[in-house]
XYZ file of C-alpha atoms in Angstrom:
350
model
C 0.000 0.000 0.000
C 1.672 3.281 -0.858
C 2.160 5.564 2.283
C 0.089 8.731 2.345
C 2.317 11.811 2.132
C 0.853 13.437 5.096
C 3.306 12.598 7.532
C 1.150 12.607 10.841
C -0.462 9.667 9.228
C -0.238 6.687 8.079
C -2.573 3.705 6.256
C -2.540 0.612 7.881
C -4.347 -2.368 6.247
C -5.482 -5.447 7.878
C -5.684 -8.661 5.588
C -7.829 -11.496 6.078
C -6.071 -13.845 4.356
C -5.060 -18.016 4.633
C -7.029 -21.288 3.477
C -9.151 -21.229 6.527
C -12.455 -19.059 6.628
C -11.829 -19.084 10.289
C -8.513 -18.047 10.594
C -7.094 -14.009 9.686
C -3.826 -12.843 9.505
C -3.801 -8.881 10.058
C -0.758 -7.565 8.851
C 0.817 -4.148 9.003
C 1.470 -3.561 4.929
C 2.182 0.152 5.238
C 5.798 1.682 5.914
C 6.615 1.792 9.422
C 6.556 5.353 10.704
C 8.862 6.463 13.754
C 6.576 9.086 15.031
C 3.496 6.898 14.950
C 5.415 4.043 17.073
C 7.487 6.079 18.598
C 7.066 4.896 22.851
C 5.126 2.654 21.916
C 5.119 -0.968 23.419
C 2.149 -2.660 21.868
C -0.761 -2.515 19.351
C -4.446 -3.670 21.053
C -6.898 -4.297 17.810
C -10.782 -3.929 18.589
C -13.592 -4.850 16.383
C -16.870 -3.666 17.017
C -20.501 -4.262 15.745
C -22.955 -2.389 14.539
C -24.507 -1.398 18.112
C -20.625 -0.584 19.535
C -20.821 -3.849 21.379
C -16.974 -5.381 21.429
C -17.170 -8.647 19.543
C -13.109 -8.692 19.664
C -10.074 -7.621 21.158
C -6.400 -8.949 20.670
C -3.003 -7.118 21.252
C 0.618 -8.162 19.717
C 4.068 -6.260 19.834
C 5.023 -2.991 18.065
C 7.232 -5.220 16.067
C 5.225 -7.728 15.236
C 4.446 -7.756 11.268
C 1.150 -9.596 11.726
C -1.214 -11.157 14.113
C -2.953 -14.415 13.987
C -7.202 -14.571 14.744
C -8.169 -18.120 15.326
C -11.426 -16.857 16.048
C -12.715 -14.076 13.821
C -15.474 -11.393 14.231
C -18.074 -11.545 11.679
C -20.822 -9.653 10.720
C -22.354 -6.253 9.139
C -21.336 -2.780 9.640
C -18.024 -3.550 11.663
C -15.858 -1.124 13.002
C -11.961 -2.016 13.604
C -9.842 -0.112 15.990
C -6.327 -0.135 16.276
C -4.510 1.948 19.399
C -0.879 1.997 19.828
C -0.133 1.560 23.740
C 2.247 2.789 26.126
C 2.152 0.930 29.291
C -1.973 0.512 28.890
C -2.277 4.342 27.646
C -3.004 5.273 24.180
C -0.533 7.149 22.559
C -2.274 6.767 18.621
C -5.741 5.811 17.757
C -7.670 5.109 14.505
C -10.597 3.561 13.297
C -11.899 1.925 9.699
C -15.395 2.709 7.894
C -18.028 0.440 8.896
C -17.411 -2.358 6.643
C -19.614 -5.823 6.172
C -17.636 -8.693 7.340
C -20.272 -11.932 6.188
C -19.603 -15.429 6.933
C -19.977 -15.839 2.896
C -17.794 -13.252 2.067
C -14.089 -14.059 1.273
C -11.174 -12.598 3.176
C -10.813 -8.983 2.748
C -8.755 -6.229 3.784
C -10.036 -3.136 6.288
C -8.102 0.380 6.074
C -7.589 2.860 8.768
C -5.802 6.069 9.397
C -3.878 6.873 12.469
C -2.814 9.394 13.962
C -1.052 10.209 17.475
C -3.325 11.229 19.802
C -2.979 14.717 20.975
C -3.860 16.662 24.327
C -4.453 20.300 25.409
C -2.322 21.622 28.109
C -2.662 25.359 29.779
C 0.090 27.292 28.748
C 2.570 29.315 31.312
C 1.180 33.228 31.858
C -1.321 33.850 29.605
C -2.046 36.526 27.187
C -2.969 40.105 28.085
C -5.790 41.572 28.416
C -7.891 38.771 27.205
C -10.001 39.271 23.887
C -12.604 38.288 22.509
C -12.500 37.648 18.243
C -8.839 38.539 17.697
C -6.742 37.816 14.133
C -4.134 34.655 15.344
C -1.409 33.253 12.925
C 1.974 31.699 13.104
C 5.150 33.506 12.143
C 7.560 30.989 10.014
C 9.586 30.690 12.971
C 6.770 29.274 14.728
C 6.025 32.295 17.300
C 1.707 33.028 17.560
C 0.704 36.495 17.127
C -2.402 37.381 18.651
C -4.118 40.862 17.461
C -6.841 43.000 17.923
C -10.306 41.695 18.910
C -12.155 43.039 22.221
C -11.549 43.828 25.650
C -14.010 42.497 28.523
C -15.855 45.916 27.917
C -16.082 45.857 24.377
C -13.944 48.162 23.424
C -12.082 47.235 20.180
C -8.509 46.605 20.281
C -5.622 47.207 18.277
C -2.569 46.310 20.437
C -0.583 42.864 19.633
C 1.269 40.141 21.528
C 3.426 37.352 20.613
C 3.676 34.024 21.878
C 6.806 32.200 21.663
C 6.362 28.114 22.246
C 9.809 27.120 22.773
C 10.354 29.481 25.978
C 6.305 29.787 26.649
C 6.433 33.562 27.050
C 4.355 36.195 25.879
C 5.440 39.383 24.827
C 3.883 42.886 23.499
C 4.211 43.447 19.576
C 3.207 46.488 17.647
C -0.558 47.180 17.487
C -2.806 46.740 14.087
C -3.119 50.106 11.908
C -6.702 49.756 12.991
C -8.289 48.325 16.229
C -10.043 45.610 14.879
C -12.104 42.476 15.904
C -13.293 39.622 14.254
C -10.716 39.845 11.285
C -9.043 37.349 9.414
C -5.874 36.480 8.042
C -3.683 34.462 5.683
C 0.223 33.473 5.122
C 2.491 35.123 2.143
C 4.881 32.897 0.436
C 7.344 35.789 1.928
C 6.568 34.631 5.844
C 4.213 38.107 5.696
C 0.594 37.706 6.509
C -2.333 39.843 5.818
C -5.167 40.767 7.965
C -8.428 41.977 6.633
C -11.853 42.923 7.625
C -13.490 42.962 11.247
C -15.399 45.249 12.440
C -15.234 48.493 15.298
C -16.524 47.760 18.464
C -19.951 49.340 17.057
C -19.862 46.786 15.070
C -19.431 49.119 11.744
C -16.917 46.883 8.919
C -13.551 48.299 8.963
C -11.790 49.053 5.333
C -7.959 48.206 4.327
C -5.769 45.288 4.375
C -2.901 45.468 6.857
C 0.411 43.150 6.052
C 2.409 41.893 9.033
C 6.574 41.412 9.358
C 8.107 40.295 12.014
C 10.058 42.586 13.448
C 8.206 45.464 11.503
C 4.686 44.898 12.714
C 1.428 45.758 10.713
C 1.221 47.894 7.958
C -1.614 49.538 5.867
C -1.936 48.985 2.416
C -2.400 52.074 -0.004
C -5.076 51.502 -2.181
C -6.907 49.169 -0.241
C -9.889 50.762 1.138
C -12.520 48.753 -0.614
C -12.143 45.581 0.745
C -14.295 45.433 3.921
C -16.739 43.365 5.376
C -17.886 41.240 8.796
C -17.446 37.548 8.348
C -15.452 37.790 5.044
C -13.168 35.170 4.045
C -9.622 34.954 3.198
C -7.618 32.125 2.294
C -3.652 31.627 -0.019
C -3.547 30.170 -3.156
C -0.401 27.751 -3.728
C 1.139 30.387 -6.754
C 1.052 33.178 -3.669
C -1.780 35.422 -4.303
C -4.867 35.625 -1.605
C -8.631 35.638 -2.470
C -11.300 37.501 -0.678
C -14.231 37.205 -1.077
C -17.963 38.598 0.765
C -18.420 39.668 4.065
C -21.237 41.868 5.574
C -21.498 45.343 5.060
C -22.786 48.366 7.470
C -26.362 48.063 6.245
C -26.086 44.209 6.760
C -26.134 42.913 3.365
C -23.498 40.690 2.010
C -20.915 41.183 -0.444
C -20.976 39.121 -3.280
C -17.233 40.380 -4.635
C -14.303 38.534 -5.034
C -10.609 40.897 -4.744
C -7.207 39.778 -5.168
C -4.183 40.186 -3.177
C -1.027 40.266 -4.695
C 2.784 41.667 -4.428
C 1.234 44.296 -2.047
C -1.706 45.602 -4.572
C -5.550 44.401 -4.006
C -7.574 44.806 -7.800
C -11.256 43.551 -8.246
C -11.355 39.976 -10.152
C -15.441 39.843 -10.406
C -18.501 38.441 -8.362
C -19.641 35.296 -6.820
C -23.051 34.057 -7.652
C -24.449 35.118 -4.520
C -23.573 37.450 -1.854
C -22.178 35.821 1.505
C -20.599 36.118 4.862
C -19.349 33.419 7.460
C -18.757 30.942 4.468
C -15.544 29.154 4.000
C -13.121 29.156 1.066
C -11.308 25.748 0.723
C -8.584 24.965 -1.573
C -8.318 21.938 -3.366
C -5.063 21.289 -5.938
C -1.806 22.092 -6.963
C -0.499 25.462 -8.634
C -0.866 24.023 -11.985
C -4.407 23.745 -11.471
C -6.390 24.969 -7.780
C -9.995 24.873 -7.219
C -11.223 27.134 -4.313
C -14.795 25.899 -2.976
C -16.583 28.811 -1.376
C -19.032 26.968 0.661
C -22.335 27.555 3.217
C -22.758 31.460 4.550
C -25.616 33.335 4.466
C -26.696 36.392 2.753
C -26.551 39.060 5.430
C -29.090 40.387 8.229
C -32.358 38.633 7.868
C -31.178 36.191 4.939
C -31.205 32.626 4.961
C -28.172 30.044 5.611
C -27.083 28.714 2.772
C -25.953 25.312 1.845
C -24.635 26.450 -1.892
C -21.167 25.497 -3.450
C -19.811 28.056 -5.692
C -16.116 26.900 -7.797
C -13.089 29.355 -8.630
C -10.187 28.376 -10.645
C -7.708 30.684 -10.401
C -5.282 29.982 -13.752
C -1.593 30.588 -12.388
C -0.210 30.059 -15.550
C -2.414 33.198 -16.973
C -2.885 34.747 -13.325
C -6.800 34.933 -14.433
C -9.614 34.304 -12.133
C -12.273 32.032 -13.616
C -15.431 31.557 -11.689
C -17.689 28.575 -12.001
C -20.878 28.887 -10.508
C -22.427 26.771 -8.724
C -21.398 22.937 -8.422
C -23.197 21.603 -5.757
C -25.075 22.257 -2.345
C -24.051 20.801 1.511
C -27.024 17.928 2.749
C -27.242 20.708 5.975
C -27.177 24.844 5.217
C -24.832 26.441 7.731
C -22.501 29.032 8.337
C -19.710 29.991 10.737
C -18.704 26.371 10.057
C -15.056 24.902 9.503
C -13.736 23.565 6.570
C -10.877 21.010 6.247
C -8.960 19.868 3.106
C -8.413 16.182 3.561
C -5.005 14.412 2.111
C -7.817 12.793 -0.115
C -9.358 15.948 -1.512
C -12.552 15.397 0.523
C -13.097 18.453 2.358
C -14.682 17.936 6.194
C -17.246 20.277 7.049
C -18.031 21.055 11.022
C-alpha cells in the first residue's frame, strides 16, 4: 500500500487472508513510521458491531508484522480499531469505515488512518488583556501572534502580543493600523501575513488590508480601502496570491465580490453568484491547477443560511480568475462552520 504523504499519518491495512475461513492474519502492509510508534510498546486491535458492542479484542508487539485470529469477528457494519499503547495508555488511535464482514464473504482487507493522539495543556502566563474575536497566525519561525479583537468591555482593540512556544512567554508586539475584531488572516509565500476585515466595536466593517513582518509589525496597504466586510473570508492560493471574497457590510447585506491580493496591490477579479458572509473558502489542488470551494454562509441580516457550493479556478499560468458557478449544495445549510482539506481531496465540514 503506498504511504500517504501526510506525515502525521499513516494507512494501515489489515488482511484477512489463509485457506481457513476461520482463521485471519492482520498484517501491518504500510511503511513503518517512527513518530506513529514512537514509545510505543504494543498494538491492542478492537472490532466492534454495529450497536458498539466489542465482539473482539487482541493485542501483539510494536514489532510484530502480523497477528494471527483463530477466532474471527463476523458480521455487518463492523468497526476495527487499532490503538498503539504505552504501558496501557493510548498514545495513537484510529478507526476503519463500517465495513460488512459476512460469513460468505471471502477474506478482505479493512483500512484505517492513524494518527497520534494529541492533548491540550494550559500554557505558562497567559495573554494580556484577554479578547474576545482577535486575528491569530503563526510567524515561520513558529512564534503566535495574537491581534486585535475586544476587551471584557467591548472596546475594540488594536494592540498585539506574541507568543513564543519554545520558551512559553508572551510578549507585546506592535498594534494593528486599525483596532479591529473579528478579522481574518492568511500566510504570504514571503513569511508576511495579511489581515483583513473585522469590524469596530460598534460593530461598523472596517476598510484596508494590513500586512504583518516580524520585526516590523502591521502595515496599511495604499489603495486598499474597498475591501471590507464582517465575516469575510480569506484564504492563499499555492502560486502566492490571496482571495477575498464577501463579508457583511454596514447596512447588513453581504458582499458578493471577489478581490485579489497580490505583491502588495488588491484589484477587483469579479462576483460570486451570490452574496455571503461566514462561508468558507477551501482549496483543493496544486499550482498548476487549484480549485477554491466557497461553501455555506448566508446572505446578510435577515437572509437565509445557505448550503450552496460556488467553484473558482484561479489559472496561475495566466494569473486569471475564472469563476464557475455553482457545483453543488451541503445535505445541511450552515454558516460559521469549519472547513478542512483532507489528504484525499474530501473536504470535512463542522
Amino acid at each position: 500500500m503506498k504511504r500517504d504523504s501526510l506525515a502525521a499519518l499513516t494507512c494501515l491495512a489489515f488482511t484477512a487472508c489463509g485457506s481457513s475461513p476461520d482463521v485471519w492474519t492482520l498484517e501491518l502492509r504500510s511503511a513503518p513510521d517512527p513518530l506513529l510508534r514512537a514509545d510505543i510498546d504494543t498494538f491492542a486491535l478492537s472490532v466492534l458491531d454495529a450497536t458498539g458492542r466489542p465482539l473482539l479484542y487482541r493485542r501483539f508487539g510494536k514489532d510484530s508484522p502480523s497477528l494471527r485470529l483463530d477466532d474471527v469477528a463476523r458480521g455487518a457494519q463492523l468497526t476495527f480499531l487499532l490503538e498503539g499503547l504505552f504501558m496501557g495508555a493510548a498514545l495513537v488511535r484510529g478507526q476503519s469505515c463500517p465495513t460488512d464482514v459476512l460469513p460468505t464473504q471471502s477474506p478482505t482487507s479493512v483500512s484505517l488512518f492513524v494518527s497520534r493522539i494529541g492533548s491540550f495543556s494550559r500554557l505558562a502566563g497567559t495573554a494580556e488583556p484577554t479578547r474576545r474575536a482577535p486575528v491569530v497566525f503563526a510567524r515561520p519561525d513558529g512564534a503566535v501572534v495574537v491581534a486585535g479583537g475586544s476587551n471584557s468591555a467591548g472596546e475594540a482593540l488594536a494592540t498585539a502580543e506574541i507568543y513564543d512556544p519554545t520558551r512559553g512567554t508572551w510578549s507585546p508586539d506592535k498594534s494593528l493600523r486599525s483596532a479591529r475584531l473579528g478579522a481574518e488572516s492568511a500566510g504570504l509565500p514571503t513569511g508576511q501575513a495579511i489581515v483583513v476585515g473585522g469590524a469596530d466595536a460598534q460593530g461598523s466593517p472596517l476598510p484596508g488590508v494590513e500586512t504583518y513582518q516580524a520585526g516590523q509589525g502591521f502595515r496599511a496597504v495604499p489603495d486598499s480601502v474597498g475591501v471590507a466586510g464582517i465575516g469575510l473570508r480569506a484564504t492563499a492560493l499555492p502560486d502566492g496570491r490571496v482571495l477575498i471574497s464577501g463579508g457583511g457590510l454596514a447596512d447588513g447585506a453581504a458582499r458578493a465580490n471577489v478581490v485579489v491580493f497580490q505583491n502588495a496591490t488588491v484589484r477587483e477579479e469579479g462576483t460570486l453568484s451570490t452574496g455571503r458572509r461566514w462561508h468558507t473558502m477551501s482549496v483543493v489542488g496544486t499550482r498548476a491547477f487549484t480549485g477554491v470551494f466557497v461553501i455555506g454562509g448566508d446572505g446578510g441580516d435577515g437572509q437565509p443560511v445557505t448550503g450552496d457550493i460556488e467553484v473558482i479556478n484561479p489559472r496561475a499560468a495566466t494569473n486569471q480568475i475564472f469563476f464557475g458557478g455553482s457545483v453543488g449544495r451541503l445535505v445541511t445549510a450552515r454558516a460559521q462552520h469549519t472547513a478542512t482539506v483532507l489528504t484525499t481531496g474530501e473536504i470535512l465540514i463542522v
